[in-house]
XYZ file of N, CA, C and O in Angstrom:
708
model
N 67.597 -21.402 13.490
C 67.674 -20.688 14.265
C 66.073 -19.561 14.310
O 65.893 -18.204 14.865
N 65.423 -19.340 12.806
C 64.723 -19.295 12.390
C 63.045 -19.567 13.948
O 63.233 -20.171 13.836
N 62.697 -18.379 12.863
C 61.756 -18.489 13.713
C 60.025 -16.916 14.076
O 60.747 -16.543 12.102
N 59.814 -16.280 14.530
C 59.082 -15.417 14.004
C 59.988 -14.246 13.910
O 60.885 -13.893 14.413
N 59.839 -12.892 13.162
C 60.542 -11.834 12.861
C 60.462 -10.915 14.518
O 61.195 -10.815 14.660
N 59.522 -10.998 14.475
C 59.218 -10.021 16.129
C 59.841 -11.104 17.483
O 60.226 -11.039 17.870
N 60.152 -12.258 17.252
C 61.176 -13.102 17.807
C 62.571 -12.873 17.410
O 63.072 -13.174 18.684
N 62.727 -13.031 16.582
C 64.250 -12.857 15.559
C 64.196 -10.820 16.599
O 65.498 -11.103 17.472
N 63.914 -10.936 17.103
C 63.581 -8.820 16.809
C 63.941 -9.073 18.483
O 64.226 -8.444 19.119
N 62.821 -10.066 18.891
C 63.361 -10.113 20.832
C 64.572 -10.374 20.956
O 65.199 -9.555 21.386
N 65.254 -11.138 20.152
C 66.148 -12.095 20.391
C 67.378 -11.083 20.339
O 68.478 -11.259 21.095
N 67.389 -9.965 19.290
C 68.513 -9.081 18.791
C 68.515 -8.220 20.252
O 69.382 -7.944 20.540
N 67.189 -8.224 20.397
C 66.903 -6.884 21.495
C 67.419 -7.482 22.790
O 68.298 -6.200 23.784
N 67.437 -8.855 22.814
C 67.580 -8.546 24.692
C 69.766 -8.614 24.402
O 70.238 -8.992 25.349
N 70.076 -9.319 23.032
C 71.327 -9.560 23.364
C 72.486 -8.502 22.614
O 73.669 -8.208 24.052
N 71.129 -7.791 22.503
C 71.787 -6.404 22.748
C 72.055 -5.412 24.183
O 73.449 -4.388 25.049
N 70.933 -5.888 25.055
C 70.804 -5.298 25.540
C 72.090 -6.263 27.366
O 72.172 -5.295 27.576
N 72.518 -7.170 27.140
C 72.521 -7.735 28.260
C 74.548 -7.887 27.595
O 75.191 -8.813 28.672
N 74.190 -6.867 26.270
C 76.263 -7.036 26.593
C 76.992 -6.384 27.098
O 76.336 -4.748 28.313
N 78.342 -6.511 27.053
C 78.982 -6.077 28.072
C 79.672 -4.682 27.555
O 79.747 -4.610 26.027
N 79.716 -3.662 28.287
C 80.412 -2.910 28.318
C 81.611 -2.453 27.324
O 82.403 -3.070 28.405
N 82.127 -1.314 27.200
C 83.286 -1.197 26.643
C 83.931 -1.112 27.107
O 83.578 0.274 28.185
N 84.802 -1.010 27.493
C 86.766 -0.673 28.758
C 85.960 0.647 28.393
O 86.484 1.069 27.428
N 86.080 1.709 29.600
C 86.368 3.244 29.656
C 84.965 4.100 29.724
O 85.904 4.715 28.845
N 84.326 3.181 27.598
C 82.832 3.554 28.047
C 81.444 3.215 28.179
O 81.582 1.615 27.679
N 80.934 3.622 28.592
C 79.598 3.300 29.105
C 78.652 3.576 27.806
O 77.256 2.432 27.755
N 78.709 4.039 26.859
C 78.322 4.144 25.840
C 77.479 3.459 24.814
O 77.112 3.341 23.752
N 79.559 2.274 24.174
C 79.476 1.217 23.815
C 79.311 -0.281 24.316
O 79.659 0.348 25.548
N 79.345 -0.953 23.815
C 79.119 -2.438 24.294
C 79.917 -3.424 23.272
O 79.825 -3.354 22.095
N 79.670 -4.594 24.305
C 80.546 -5.797 23.016
C 79.971 -6.218 22.905
O 79.020 -7.320 23.655
N 79.880 -7.371 21.601
C 78.629 -8.246 21.033
C 78.568 -8.903 20.498
O 80.369 -9.368 19.545
N 78.587 -10.456 20.693
C 79.499 -11.504 19.571
C 79.226 -10.971 18.047
O 77.385 -10.994 17.724
N 79.553 -10.883 17.179
C 79.432 -9.851 15.948
C 78.611 -11.373 14.591
O 77.191 -11.429 14.709
N 79.520 -12.228 15.413
C 78.283 -13.697 14.090
C 77.281 -14.090 14.982
O 76.739 -14.431 13.375
N 76.311 -13.728 16.404
C 75.400 -13.851 16.610
C 74.720 -13.332 15.801
O 73.959 -13.258 15.393
N 75.113 -12.095 16.232
C 74.284 -10.733 15.502
C 74.050 -10.814 14.984
O 72.487 -10.522 13.961
N 74.450 -11.525 13.968
C 74.814 -10.666 12.163
C 73.977 -12.979 11.622
O 72.934 -11.935 10.862
N 74.156 -13.199 12.345
C 72.362 -14.425 12.122
C 71.824 -13.972 11.917
O 70.401 -14.731 11.398
N 71.716 -13.359 13.415
C 69.686 -12.570 14.060
C 69.348 -11.775 12.674
O 68.218 -12.164 12.285
N 70.753 -11.326 11.918
C 69.835 -10.400 11.286
C 69.744 -11.112 9.756
O 68.702 -10.837 9.473
N 69.888 -12.216 9.825
C 70.517 -12.671 8.898
C 68.657 -13.770 8.522
O 67.837 -13.839 7.631
N 68.512 -13.792 10.077
C 67.452 -14.587 9.683
C 65.679 -13.505 9.761
O 65.329 -14.461 8.925
N 66.341 -12.395 9.743
C 65.337 -11.457 10.260
C 65.107 -11.419 8.195
O 63.906 -11.117 7.917
N 66.344 -11.385 8.063
C 66.128 -10.506 7.082
C 65.989 -11.995 5.318
O 64.636 -11.466 4.510
N 65.518 -13.146 6.045
C 64.915 -14.505 5.612
C 63.788 -14.393 5.965
O 62.746 -15.005 4.460
N 62.983 -14.399 6.785
C 61.931 -14.286 7.789
C 60.847 -12.995 7.166
O 59.473 -13.034 6.913
N 61.484 -11.751 6.808
C 60.801 -11.122 5.820
C 59.673 -10.667 5.427
O 58.570 -10.451 4.537
N 60.949 -11.721 4.023
C 59.797 -11.893 2.711
C 58.411 -12.592 2.919
O 57.685 -12.445 2.377
N 58.685 -13.481 4.143
C 58.138 -14.189 4.383
C 57.014 -13.388 5.340
O 55.185 -14.060 4.753
N 57.249 -12.583 5.571
C 56.159 -11.763 6.609
C 55.498 -11.098 5.908
O 53.933 -11.135 5.914
N 56.694 -10.264 5.267
C 56.126 -9.656 3.762
C 54.532 -10.152 2.862
O 53.846 -9.845 3.482
N 54.566 -10.793 2.598
C 54.128 -11.922 1.866
C 52.733 -12.826 2.280
O 51.789 -12.268 2.550
N 52.739 -13.174 3.762
C 51.477 -13.330 4.772
C 50.958 -11.909 4.810
O 50.030 -12.113 4.663
N 51.544 -10.936 5.354
C 50.763 -9.510 5.349
C 50.060 -9.406 4.264
O 48.744 -7.986 4.006
N 51.494 -9.461 2.121
C 50.029 -8.941 1.240
C 48.863 -10.315 1.367
O 47.752 -9.326 0.839
N 49.166 -11.296 1.981
C 47.743 -12.136 1.772
C 47.380 -11.653 2.614
O 45.293 -11.604 2.167
N 47.122 -11.523 3.971
C 45.703 -10.720 5.224
C 45.337 -9.015 3.969
O 43.851 -9.807 4.176
N 46.705 -8.782 3.683
C 45.790 -7.475 2.832
C 43.966 -7.571 1.607
O 43.830 -7.845 1.958
N 44.886 -8.712 1.306
C 44.157 -8.783 0.066
C 42.991 -9.981 0.236
O 42.017 -9.674 -0.702
N 43.606 -10.751 0.748
C 41.602 -11.844 2.005
C 41.315 -9.669 2.024
O 39.410 -10.573 2.209
N 41.472 -9.125 2.938
C 40.176 -8.561 3.757
C 40.103 -7.571 2.883
O 38.735 -7.668 2.184
N 41.164 -7.401 1.428
C 40.517 -6.685 0.395
C 39.312 -7.616 -0.006
O 38.238 -6.180 -0.467
N 39.759 -8.395 -0.289
C 38.464 -9.352 -0.710
C 37.810 -9.065 0.100
O 35.779 -9.492 -1.020
N 37.688 -9.982 1.008
C 36.502 -9.737 2.317
C 35.850 -8.856 1.050
O 33.896 -8.181 1.724
N 35.795 -6.868 2.275
C 35.562 -6.232 1.818
C 34.795 -5.418 0.488
O 33.213 -5.534 0.438
N 35.560 -6.186 -0.122
C 35.206 -5.763 -1.897
C 33.306 -7.258 -1.847
O 32.533 -6.252 -2.605
N 33.488 -8.403 -1.558
C 32.468 -9.056 -1.408
C 31.199 -8.570 -0.306
O 30.099 -8.256 -0.755
N 31.887 -8.028 0.755
C 30.460 -7.645 1.497
C 30.117 -6.144 0.969
O 28.720 -6.512 0.853
N 30.925 -5.439 0.193
C 30.399 -4.073 -0.795
C 29.203 -4.703 -2.144
O 28.635 -4.578 -1.280
N 29.530 -5.424 -2.067
C 29.241 -5.964 -3.276
C 27.658 -6.843 -3.377
O 25.940 -6.571 -3.216
N 27.527 -7.706 -1.891
C 26.412 -7.905 -1.069
C 25.508 -6.885 -0.538
O 24.637 -7.097 -0.388
N 25.979 -6.125 0.635
C 26.460 -4.656 0.566
C 24.641 -4.140 -0.227
O 23.975 -3.843 -0.153
N 25.380 -4.081 -1.028
C 25.223 -3.756 -2.833
C 23.562 -4.451 -2.891
O 22.787 -3.495 -3.474
N 24.261 -5.412 -3.245
C 22.846 -5.590 -3.432
C 22.201 -6.499 -2.925
O 20.134 -5.902 -3.659
N 22.051 -6.689 -1.026
C 20.713 -5.838 -0.808
C 19.915 -5.146 -0.270
O 18.770 -4.509 -0.212
N 21.029 -3.110 -0.526
C 20.423 -2.744 -1.326
C 20.057 -2.089 -2.324
O 18.163 -1.712 -1.975
N 20.036 -2.635 -2.784
C 19.103 -2.664 -4.043
C 18.394 -4.202 -4.073
O 17.098 -3.372 -4.572
N 18.386 -5.062 -3.236
C 16.791 -5.514 -2.836
C 16.069 -4.693 -2.717
O 14.857 -5.128 -2.849
N 15.748 -4.331 -1.461
C 15.777 -3.489 -0.511
C 14.508 -2.770 -1.154
O 13.325 -2.095 -1.137
N 15.505 -1.593 -1.844
C 15.259 -0.703 -2.841
C 13.619 -1.421 -3.913
O 12.876 -0.468 -3.863
N 14.457 -2.739 -4.620
C 13.804 -2.614 -5.679
C 11.994 -2.951 -4.529
O 10.422 -3.092 -5.125
N 11.851 -4.149 -3.872
C 11.029 -4.481 -2.667
C 9.616 -2.766 -1.829
O 9.026 -3.442 -2.412
N 10.990 -1.735 -1.658
C 9.911 -0.560 -1.439
C 8.914 -0.559 -2.443
O 8.517 0.407 -2.188
N 9.956 -0.456 -3.362
C 9.256 0.507 -4.679
C 8.592 -0.891 -5.402
O 6.760 0.303 -5.962
N 8.682 -1.495 -5.603
C 7.281 -2.474 -5.440
C 6.196 -2.304 -4.271
O 4.792 -2.863 -5.143
N 6.565 -2.335 -3.996
C 5.278 -2.247 -2.291
C 4.812 -0.713 -2.133
O 3.252 -0.462 -2.394
N 5.965 0.075 -2.510
C 4.662 1.860 -2.669
C 4.029 1.371 -4.199
O 3.012 2.220 -4.540
N 4.151 0.774 -5.360
C 3.747 0.601 -6.591
C 1.966 0.150 -6.145
O 0.646 0.488 -6.427
N 2.706 -1.236 -5.011
C 0.701 -1.535 -4.607
C -0.004 -0.910 -4.489
O -0.508 -1.167 -4.123
N 0.743 -0.025 -3.507
C -0.034 0.623 -2.769
C -0.558 1.910 -3.219
O -1.838 2.279 -2.996
N 0.468 2.512 -4.579
C -0.493 3.417 -5.165
C -1.416 2.323 -5.978
O -2.675 3.401 -6.176
N -1.217 1.470 -6.004
C -2.070 0.352 -7.067
C -4.093 0.934 -6.779
O -4.829 0.820 -6.402
N -3.182 0.622 -4.900
C -4.593 1.019 -4.069
C -5.043 1.070 -3.751
O -6.390 1.273 -3.637
N -4.411 2.217 -3.545
C -5.567 3.674 -3.258
C -6.385 4.511 -4.554
O -6.774 4.488 -4.219
N -5.837 4.074 -6.076
C -6.206 4.127 -6.850
C -7.106 3.787 -7.268
O -8.234 4.146 -7.146
N -7.368 1.794 -6.912
C -8.486 0.972 -7.088
C -9.457 1.250 -5.516
O -10.266 1.130 -6.367
N -8.576 1.662 -4.468
C -9.652 2.656 -3.361
C -10.309 4.251 -3.581
O -11.629 3.880 -3.830
N -9.993 4.215 -4.626
C -10.541 6.196 -4.966
C -11.282 5.959 -6.122
O -12.224 6.725 -6.402
N -11.184 4.996 -7.170
C -12.145 4.442 -8.281
C -13.354 4.221 -7.409
O -14.531 4.180 -8.216
N -12.841 3.160 -6.943
C -14.470 1.766 -5.700
C -15.593 3.140 -5.624
O -16.265 3.209 -5.339
N -14.647 4.604 -4.683
C -15.367 5.282 -4.272
C -15.923 5.738 -4.651
O -17.210 6.938 -4.843
N -15.515 6.866 -6.082
C -15.728 7.005 -8.038
C -17.221 6.630 -7.319
O -18.360 6.960 -8.029
N -16.870 5.742 -8.580
C -18.073 4.395 -8.657
C -18.712 4.093 -7.957
O -20.454 4.467 -8.674
N -19.083 4.222 -6.478
C -19.986 3.883 -5.480
C -20.663 5.466 -5.737
O -21.869 5.054 -5.390
N -20.280 7.199 -5.118
C -20.316 7.911 -5.423
C -21.707 8.155 -6.716
O -22.904 8.375 -6.940
N -20.730 7.169 -7.751
C -21.709 7.732 -9.042
C -22.820 6.751 -9.163
O -24.297 7.688 -9.656
N -22.262 5.853 -8.503
C -23.746 4.581 -8.051
C -24.939 5.226 -7.548
O -26.253 5.119 -7.629
N -24.336 6.315 -6.079
C -25.480 6.093 -5.501
C -26.376 7.281 -6.319
O -27.599 7.892 -5.272
N -25.337 8.786 -6.650
C -26.033 9.486 -6.984
C -27.019 9.443 -8.598
O -28.388 9.945 -8.642
N -27.079 8.446 -9.691
C -27.067 7.647 -10.472
C -28.774 7.176 -10.055
O -30.070 7.262 -9.917
N -28.586 6.872 -8.541
C -29.680 5.460 -7.621
C -30.723 6.773 -7.075
O -32.309 6.572 -7.602
N -30.079 7.575 -6.312
C -31.560 8.797 -6.594
C -31.408 9.707 -7.223
O -32.756 10.072 -6.668
N -31.256 9.791 -8.385
C -31.294 10.262 -9.626
C -33.400 9.125 -10.162
O -33.942 10.097 -10.451
N -32.382 8.071 -10.375
C -33.006 7.024 -10.862
C -35.119 7.233 -10.043
O -35.331 7.167 -10.003
N -34.651 7.475 -8.199
C -34.938 7.805 -7.572
C -36.436 8.067 -7.383
O -37.659 8.442 -7.692
N -35.667 9.741 -7.891
C -36.292 10.717 -8.569
C -37.923 10.710 -9.298
O -38.827 11.236 -8.946
N -36.477 10.077 -10.376
C -37.501 10.340 -11.736
C -38.914 9.079 -11.148
O -39.849 9.268 -12.470
N -38.456 8.070 -10.407
C -39.529 7.236 -10.691
C -40.481 7.915 -9.543
O -41.465 7.455 -9.587
N -40.695 8.289 -8.663
C -41.569 9.457 -7.935
C -42.414 10.430 -8.699
O -43.374 10.065 -8.101
N -41.374 11.043 -9.644
C -41.978 11.975 -10.890
C -42.750 11.501 -11.752
O -44.263 11.882 -11.972
N -42.622 9.710 -12.302
C -43.519 9.108 -12.921
C -44.404 8.524 -12.021
O -45.635 8.982 -13.084
N -44.278 8.297 -10.952
C -45.753 8.199 -10.605
C -46.611 9.210 -9.336
O -48.067 8.949 -9.941
N -46.089 9.722 -9.564
C -47.426 11.165 -8.830
C -47.788 11.279 -10.355
O -48.782 11.791 -10.263
N -47.149 12.230 -11.140
C -47.773 11.953 -12.525
C -48.385 11.247 -13.461
O -50.176 11.486 -13.994
N -48.526 10.164 -13.271
C -49.358 8.979 -13.007
C -50.514 9.339 -12.178
O -51.790 8.443 -12.796
N -50.254 9.154 -11.149
C -51.219 8.641 -9.681
C -52.259 10.492 -10.485
O -53.821 10.251 -10.091
N -51.711 11.219 -10.207
C -52.156 12.565 -10.998
C -53.082 12.654 -11.969
O -54.438 13.223 -11.681
N -52.426 12.068 -13.204
C -53.945 12.111 -14.120
C -54.830 10.571 -14.020
O -55.954 10.982 -14.726
N -54.461 9.297 -13.572
C -55.395 9.004 -13.021
C -56.432 9.980 -12.311
O -57.943 9.495 -12.310
N -55.805 10.191 -11.663
C -56.680 11.240 -10.750
C -57.776 11.578 -11.575
O -58.818 11.132 -11.212
N -57.267 12.491 -11.901
C -58.518 12.968 -13.508
C -59.254 12.048 -13.548
O -60.153 13.479 -13.959
N -58.529 11.556 -14.458
C -59.018 10.643 -15.202
C -60.185 10.538 -15.045
O -61.361 10.397 -15.415
N -60.296 9.319 -13.560
C -61.075 8.936 -12.936
C -62.203 10.132 -12.311
O -63.493 9.714 -12.745
N -61.645 10.612 -11.893
C -62.280 13.330 -11.974
C -63.874 13.305 -12.729
O -65.078 13.404 -12.552
N -63.143 13.450 -13.717
C -63.548 13.293 -15.333
C -64.691 12.388 -15.104
O -65.773 12.618 -15.767
N -64.585 10.842 -15.775
C -64.985 9.903 -15.310
C -66.469 9.309 -14.525
O -66.823 9.992 -14.629
N -65.882 10.398 -13.136
C -67.087 10.365 -12.299
C -67.861 10.836 -12.967
O -69.251 11.309 -12.727
N -67.560 12.818 -13.311
C -68.091 13.418 -13.422
C -69.502 13.457 -14.608
O -70.260 13.564 -14.545
N -69.077 12.762 -15.603
C -69.382 12.331 -16.536
C -70.659 11.056 -16.361
O -71.629 11.605 -16.411
N -70.138 10.617 -15.538
C -71.628 9.025 -14.647
C -72.267 9.784 -14.010
O -73.509 9.524 -14.125
N -72.177 11.140 -12.884
C -73.120 11.521 -12.942
C -73.380 13.090 -13.349
O -74.906 12.719 -13.077
N -73.453 13.537 -14.299
C -73.989 14.588 -15.183
C -75.244 13.259 -15.650
O -76.398 13.353 -16.315
N -74.028 11.912 -16.833
C -75.176 10.634 -17.363
C -76.660 10.694 -16.191
O -77.289 10.306 -16.576
N -76.290 10.002 -14.756
C -77.828 9.803 -14.775
C -78.056 10.910 -13.533
O -79.789 10.714 -13.722
N -78.491 12.033 -13.544
C -78.689 13.168 -13.822
C -79.502 13.270 -15.274
O -80.851 13.427 -14.930
N -78.901 13.627 -15.922
C -80.011 13.275 -17.787
C -80.764 12.050 -17.117
O -82.091 12.369 -18.009
N -80.165 11.200 -17.483
C -81.544 9.468 -17.409
C -82.851 9.758 -16.349
O -83.871 9.964 -16.662
N -82.663 10.351 -15.002
C -83.854 10.389 -13.754
C -84.235 12.103 -14.314
O -85.572 11.708 -14.426
N -83.403 12.878 -15.292
C -84.698 13.901 -15.627
C -85.548 12.932 -16.719
O -86.622 13.418 -16.606
N -84.796 12.580 -17.592
C -85.672 12.160 -18.533
C -86.675 10.924 -17.926
O -87.862 10.886 -18.820
N -86.636 10.156 -17.558
C -87.495 9.109 -16.616
C -88.591 9.870 -16.203
O -89.917 10.166 -16.030
N -87.983 10.951 -15.251
C -89.553 11.842 -14.575
C -90.153 12.204 -15.400
O -91.016 12.682 -15.496
N -89.600 12.377 -16.613
C -90.509 13.099 -17.704
C -91.633 12.429 -18.714
O -92.111 12.472 -19.062
N -90.556 11.279 -18.778
C -91.249 10.193 -19.301
C -92.545 9.438 -18.572
O -93.606 9.507 -18.976
N -92.830 10.147 -18.055
C -93.239 9.441 -16.256
C -94.562 9.866 -16.017
O -94.907 10.084 -14.587
N -93.954 11.273 -15.949
C -95.230 11.816 -15.711
C -94.698 12.834 -13.987
O -95.288 12.867 -13.735
N -93.985 12.044 -13.755
C -93.180 12.163 -12.589
C -93.505 10.871 -11.346
O -92.340 11.183 -10.603
N -94.073 10.176 -11.993
C -94.354 8.890 -10.741
C -93.281 8.105 -11.784
O -93.682 7.787 -13.110
N -93.346 7.098 -11.378
C -93.100 5.657 -12.018
C -94.024 4.765 -12.081
O -95.267 4.665 -11.992
N -93.372 3.549 -13.843
C -94.597 2.977 -13.971
C -95.642 2.161 -13.046
O -94.927 1.369 -12.443
N -96.685 1.654 -12.927
C -96.844 0.116 -12.000
C -96.144 -0.538 -12.339
O -96.571 -1.769 -11.592
N -96.628 -1.700 -13.416
C -95.525 -3.044 -13.685
C -94.582 -2.519 -13.448
O -93.709 -4.211 -13.285
N -93.337 -1.798 -13.308
C -92.611 -2.207 -13.065
C -92.173 -2.259 -11.536
O -93.492 -1.430 -11.116
N -91.656 -3.270 -11.168
C -91.244 -3.036 -9.398
C -90.211 -1.567 -8.922
O -89.726 -1.370 -9.835
N -90.626 -1.380 -7.647
C -90.663 -0.647 -7.180
C -88.681 -0.057 -7.378
O -87.842 -1.114 -7.097
N -88.698 1.067 -7.464
C -87.220 1.853 -7.299
C -86.010 1.159 -6.742
O -86.784 1.624 -5.001
N -84.992 0.391 -6.645
C -83.835 1.130 -5.112
C -83.751 1.914 -5.445
O -83.431 3.363 -6.705
N -83.194 2.759 -3.927
C -81.967 4.326 -3.424
C -81.176 4.198 -4.826
O -80.332 2.978 -4.744
N -80.797 4.546 -5.908
C -79.470 4.997 -6.461
C -78.354 5.497 -5.453
O -78.645 6.409 -4.391
N -77.007 5.246 -5.776
C -76.320 5.521 -5.401
C -76.896 7.403 -5.656
O -75.772 7.393 -6.763
N -76.019 8.261 -4.993
C -75.453 9.546 -4.648
C -74.146 9.430 -4.860
O -73.872 9.830 -3.133
N -73.572 10.295 -5.181
C -71.898 10.412 -5.568
C -71.897 12.037 -4.717
O -71.183 11.504 -3.698
N -73.059 12.631 -5.117
C -73.307 14.529 -4.966
C -72.379 14.159 -3.353
O -71.945 14.575 -2.310
N -73.295 13.098 -2.609
C -74.324 13.153 -0.878
C -72.908 12.629 0.167
O -72.145 12.801 0.403
N -71.899 11.442 -1.172
C -70.720 11.028 -1.104
C -70.204 11.949 -0.661
O -68.297 11.238 0.126
N -69.152 12.589 -1.304
C -68.531 12.961 -1.865
C -67.875 14.452 -0.779
O -66.803 14.742 0.060
N -69.679 14.719 0.153
C -69.186 15.331 1.265
C -68.916 14.809 2.207
O -67.994 14.848 3.490
């Protein structure tokens, strides 16, 4: 008559519920003692099996929960590591971008400074060349004037006859105006 504890308890309940009332007493009943005791023995016999099954279920559930917690912890740790790695990469990238901006800014500043220096050098060189050319021009004018004066004094004011006619000389003073 063995079955699950629930089935045995249901049978026991039915047996008691269907029992006949004791004569002259509605609160008491008459039951088949051997049959009820057999049912109780069957419940006692099944109880350790059911308890063992329940303990096994609880142990399995606990193992499952522990494994799930371990896996969740590992996943959390991996996620944290990955997030940390991303932050580190992001920080490295940001630092590299910042450094690149600094290098570009510094290079642009140096370029501006070199351009200014080159412009100043060119202006200074051209100014000195202009002064040198002007000094040379003044010296050439002065020498031409001396030459004319010496030529005029040597010829008495007129050109010698056996010389070809004189070409008109370049007059720098007239050119300046």
